[in-house]
Short mmCIF file of C-alpha atoms in Angstrom, two decimals:
data_model
loop_
_atom_site.label_atom_id
_atom_site.label_comp_id
_atom_site.label_asym_id
_atom_site.label_seq_id
_atom_site.Cartn_x
_atom_site.Cartn_y
_atom_site.Cartn_z
CA MET A 1 273.02 -29.07 119.32
CA SER A 2 271.77 -25.71 121.05
CA ARG A 3 273.83 -22.52 121.18
CA ARG A 4 275.12 -20.04 124.01
CA ARG A 5 273.09 -17.13 123.66
CA ASP A 6 275.85 -15.15 125.12
CA THR A 7 278.71 -14.29 123.53
CA ILE A 8 281.31 -16.10 125.38
CA GLU A 9 283.20 -14.87 128.12
CA ALA A 10 287.28 -14.90 128.70
CA GLY A 11 286.26 -17.30 131.79
CA TYR A 12 286.02 -20.00 129.76
CA PHE A 13 288.80 -19.01 127.76
CA ASP A 14 291.12 -18.97 130.93
CA ALA A 15 289.87 -22.35 132.24
CA LEU A 16 290.67 -23.85 127.64
CA TYR A 17 293.90 -22.70 128.69
CA SER A 18 294.87 -23.89 132.28
CA ALA A 19 293.94 -27.02 131.17
CA ASP A 20 295.47 -27.28 127.95
CA PRO A 21 298.38 -24.75 127.48
CA ASP A 22 297.70 -25.60 123.43
CA PRO A 23 293.47 -26.91 123.02
CA TRP A 24 293.02 -25.81 119.73
CA ARG A 25 296.29 -27.66 118.72
CA PHE A 26 297.50 -24.59 116.78
CA ARG A 27 301.59 -25.48 117.01
CA THR A 28 300.88 -29.35 115.79
CA SER A 29 298.02 -29.09 113.45
CA ALA A 30 297.69 -30.18 109.45
CA TYR A 31 294.06 -27.81 109.76
CA GLU A 32 295.89 -25.27 111.82
CA HIS A 33 299.01 -24.11 109.56
CA ASP A 34 297.47 -24.97 105.86
CA LYS A 35 295.47 -22.27 107.91
CA TYR A 36 297.96 -20.42 108.86
CA ARG A 37 299.25 -20.27 105.32
CA ALA A 38 295.98 -19.86 103.84
CA THR A 39 295.68 -16.41 106.25
CA ILE A 40 299.32 -15.11 104.95
CA GLU A 41 298.46 -15.35 100.61
CA ALA A 42 295.64 -13.72 101.30
CA LEU A 43 297.45 -10.33 102.36
CA ASP A 44 297.62 -8.29 100.05
CA ARG A 45 300.45 -5.79 100.03
CA PRO A 46 303.67 -7.27 101.20
CA ARG A 47 304.72 -4.84 104.17
CA TYR A 48 302.32 -3.14 106.40
CA ALA A 49 302.31 -0.22 108.84
CA ALA A 50 300.29 -0.78 111.43
CA ALA A 51 298.19 -3.99 112.16
CA LEU A 52 295.93 -5.51 114.65
CA GLU A 53 295.28 -9.05 115.71
CA VAL A 54 291.68 -9.54 116.76
CA GLY A 55 291.73 -12.73 119.12
CA CYS A 56 296.07 -14.10 118.88
CA ALA A 57 295.24 -16.75 121.78
CA ILE A 58 298.90 -17.80 122.28
CA GLY A 59 300.80 -16.13 118.91
CA VAL A 60 301.09 -18.92 117.07
CA LEU A 61 299.47 -16.16 113.77
CA THR A 62 301.06 -13.41 115.45
CA ARG A 63 304.45 -14.42 114.57
CA GLN A 64 304.13 -14.96 111.09
CA LEU A 65 301.66 -11.93 111.07
CA ALA A 66 304.32 -9.92 112.30
CA ALA A 67 306.69 -10.49 109.13
CA ARG A 68 304.63 -8.17 107.20
CA CYS A 69 304.22 -5.40 109.71
CA ASP A 70 306.28 -2.61 110.87
CA ARG A 71 304.37 -2.68 114.18
CA LEU A 72 301.56 -5.11 115.15
CA LEU A 73 299.12 -4.95 117.91
CA ALA A 74 297.77 -8.11 118.84
CA ILE A 75 294.84 -8.74 121.20
CA ASP A 76 293.14 -11.28 122.90
CA GLY A 77 289.98 -12.28 126.14
CA SER A 78 292.82 -14.78 127.62
CA SER A 79 295.52 -13.67 130.06
CA VAL A 80 296.87 -17.01 130.24
CA ALA A 81 296.47 -16.90 126.49
CA LEU A 82 298.35 -14.05 125.62
CA ALA A 83 301.39 -14.67 128.49
CA GLN A 84 303.03 -17.69 126.42
CA ALA A 85 302.45 -15.23 122.95
CA GLN A 86 304.61 -13.29 124.77
CA ARG A 87 307.06 -15.08 125.98
CA ASP A 88 306.99 -16.88 122.07
CA CYS A 89 306.97 -13.61 120.59
CA ALA A 90 309.36 -11.82 123.21
CA ALA A 91 312.38 -11.23 120.86
CA LEU A 92 309.92 -9.29 118.09
CA ALA A 93 309.68 -5.79 119.67
CA HIS A 94 307.77 -4.88 116.83
CA VAL A 95 304.84 -6.53 118.57
CA ASP A 96 302.85 -5.54 121.46
CA PHE A 97 299.37 -6.84 123.94
CA ALA A 98 297.52 -6.11 125.45
CA CYS A 99 294.35 -8.25 127.47
CA ARG A 100 291.11 -6.87 125.97
CA MET A 101 287.89 -8.64 124.79
CA VAL A 102 286.11 -6.96 122.04
CA PRO A 103 283.41 -5.13 121.22
CA ALA A 104 284.21 -3.09 124.02
CA GLY A 105 288.01 -3.96 124.71
CA PHE A 106 288.29 -2.38 120.88
CA PRO A 107 291.62 -0.79 121.14
CA SER A 108 291.43 2.81 119.31
CA GLY A 109 293.86 3.64 116.33
CA ARG A 110 293.96 2.82 113.01
CA TYR A 111 295.46 0.18 111.44
CA ASP A 112 295.76 -0.86 107.47
CA LEU A 113 295.16 -4.28 108.12
CA ILE A 114 293.05 -6.21 111.03
CA VAL A 115 292.93 -9.88 111.71
CA LEU A 116 290.05 -12.01 113.10
CA SER A 117 290.29 -15.25 112.99
CA GLU A 118 288.85 -17.81 115.05
CA VAL A 119 287.59 -14.95 116.59
CA LEU A 120 283.67 -13.73 116.06
CA TYR A 121 281.98 -17.04 116.56
CA TYR A 122 282.02 -16.17 120.15
CA LEU A 123 280.17 -13.03 120.12
CA THR A 124 276.53 -12.53 119.62
CA ALA A 125 275.23 -10.90 116.94
CA ALA A 126 274.97 -8.02 118.35
CA ASP A 127 278.28 -8.28 119.68
CA LEU A 128 279.58 -9.23 115.85
CA GLU A 129 277.73 -5.53 114.42
CA ALA A 130 279.66 -3.98 117.04
CA VAL A 131 283.52 -5.71 116.46
CA ALA A 132 282.54 -5.27 112.35
CA GLN A 133 282.05 -1.61 113.15
CA ARG A 134 284.32 -0.89 114.69
CA CYS A 135 286.97 -2.62 112.55
CA CYS A 136 285.98 -0.35 109.86
CA ASP A 137 285.76 1.71 112.00
CA ALA A 138 290.15 1.76 112.34
CA LEU A 139 290.77 0.60 108.99
CA GLN A 140 292.28 3.57 107.03
CA PRO A 141 291.50 4.72 103.67
CA GLY A 142 293.03 1.47 101.67
CA GLY A 143 293.59 -0.88 104.11
CA THR A 144 292.28 -5.25 104.76
CA ILE A 145 290.23 -7.30 106.77
CA VAL A 146 291.33 -10.46 107.12
CA LEU A 147 288.81 -13.12 108.13
CA CYS A 148 288.70 -16.74 108.65
CA HIS A 149 286.29 -18.93 110.66
CA TRP A 150 286.46 -22.43 110.46
CA LEU A 151 283.17 -24.10 108.77
CA GLY A 152 282.37 -27.60 111.64
CA GLU A 153 279.59 -28.11 114.11
CA THR A 154 279.58 -25.70 117.85
CA ASP A 155 278.30 -24.71 120.44
CA TYR A 156 279.73 -21.03 119.73
CA PRO A 157 276.40 -18.38 119.34
CA LEU A 158 277.61 -18.63 115.14
CA THR A 159 278.40 -20.42 113.34
CA GLY A 160 281.54 -19.89 110.95
CA ASP A 161 279.25 -18.80 108.44
CA GLN A 162 277.06 -16.61 110.16
CA ALA A 163 280.18 -14.84 111.50
CA THR A 164 281.21 -14.46 108.45
CA ASP A 165 277.87 -13.33 106.49
CA GLY A 166 277.78 -11.05 109.26
CA PHE A 167 280.63 -9.60 109.52
CA ALA A 168 280.36 -8.69 106.03
CA ALA A 169 276.64 -7.77 105.88
CA THR A 170 278.39 -4.45 107.98
CA ALA A 171 281.29 -4.05 105.69
CA LEU A 172 279.77 -4.30 102.78
CA ARG A 173 277.21 -0.84 104.21
CA ARG A 174 280.28 0.79 104.98
CA SER A 175 281.34 -0.07 100.74
CA LEU A 176 284.27 -2.36 101.55
CA VAL A 177 284.81 -4.51 98.64
CA ARG A 178 284.73 -8.41 100.00
CA GLU A 179 287.02 -11.14 98.46
CA ARG A 180 285.44 -14.79 98.76
CA LEU A 181 289.63 -16.72 99.07
CA ALA A 182 287.91 -20.41 100.61
CA GLY A 183 284.87 -21.82 101.96
CA GLU A 184 285.38 -26.07 102.15
CA VAL A 185 286.63 -26.29 105.43
CA TYR A 186 286.65 -22.51 106.56
CA ARG A 187 286.18 -19.62 105.29
CA LEU A 188 288.49 -16.88 104.72
CA GLU A 189 287.34 -14.02 103.24
CA ARG A 190 289.16 -10.67 102.55
CA PHE A 191 287.83 -7.21 102.58
CA ARG A 192 289.45 -3.96 101.10
CA ALA A 193 288.22 0.05 102.18
CA PRO A 194 287.94 2.45 98.68
#
């Protein structure tokens, strides 16, 4: 299977969500439910003051993260997906949403938790490095980054392994501590700032 050469643009995701409000079955698939459970279990504190979720899609994981955060900013490049997430999370006053594509739209601010779930393999290697740099810059001392990426075959610019290892290379250069938590169907890793 040939891989895309460029970072996948917002229009790709808008078309998917316009054709099917839940194209990856975030709400119903056993894989997604297991991945969400494992991601929440990977959180190393009972509560976070300020969190960032990059690639929130329709907000299924967002709702679970919100239970552990005082403030949560959830971003996604698809305005169609984001509209669903905002509706589903309307009662969560401490959650804010923004339509942004990374790396160019990476938000300002500092966070003690950053979650990137199934988003980094849509980027080119250069854009991945830029996102990893921005995450490291935005992470509070002692903060946590959690990555989770599917390991199956796609036509995305990067594989799940390439995305995770590429991010890790930048994080390790910035002295973050890496912990591998799962790696058969998806890669789940945690990085901690000193």
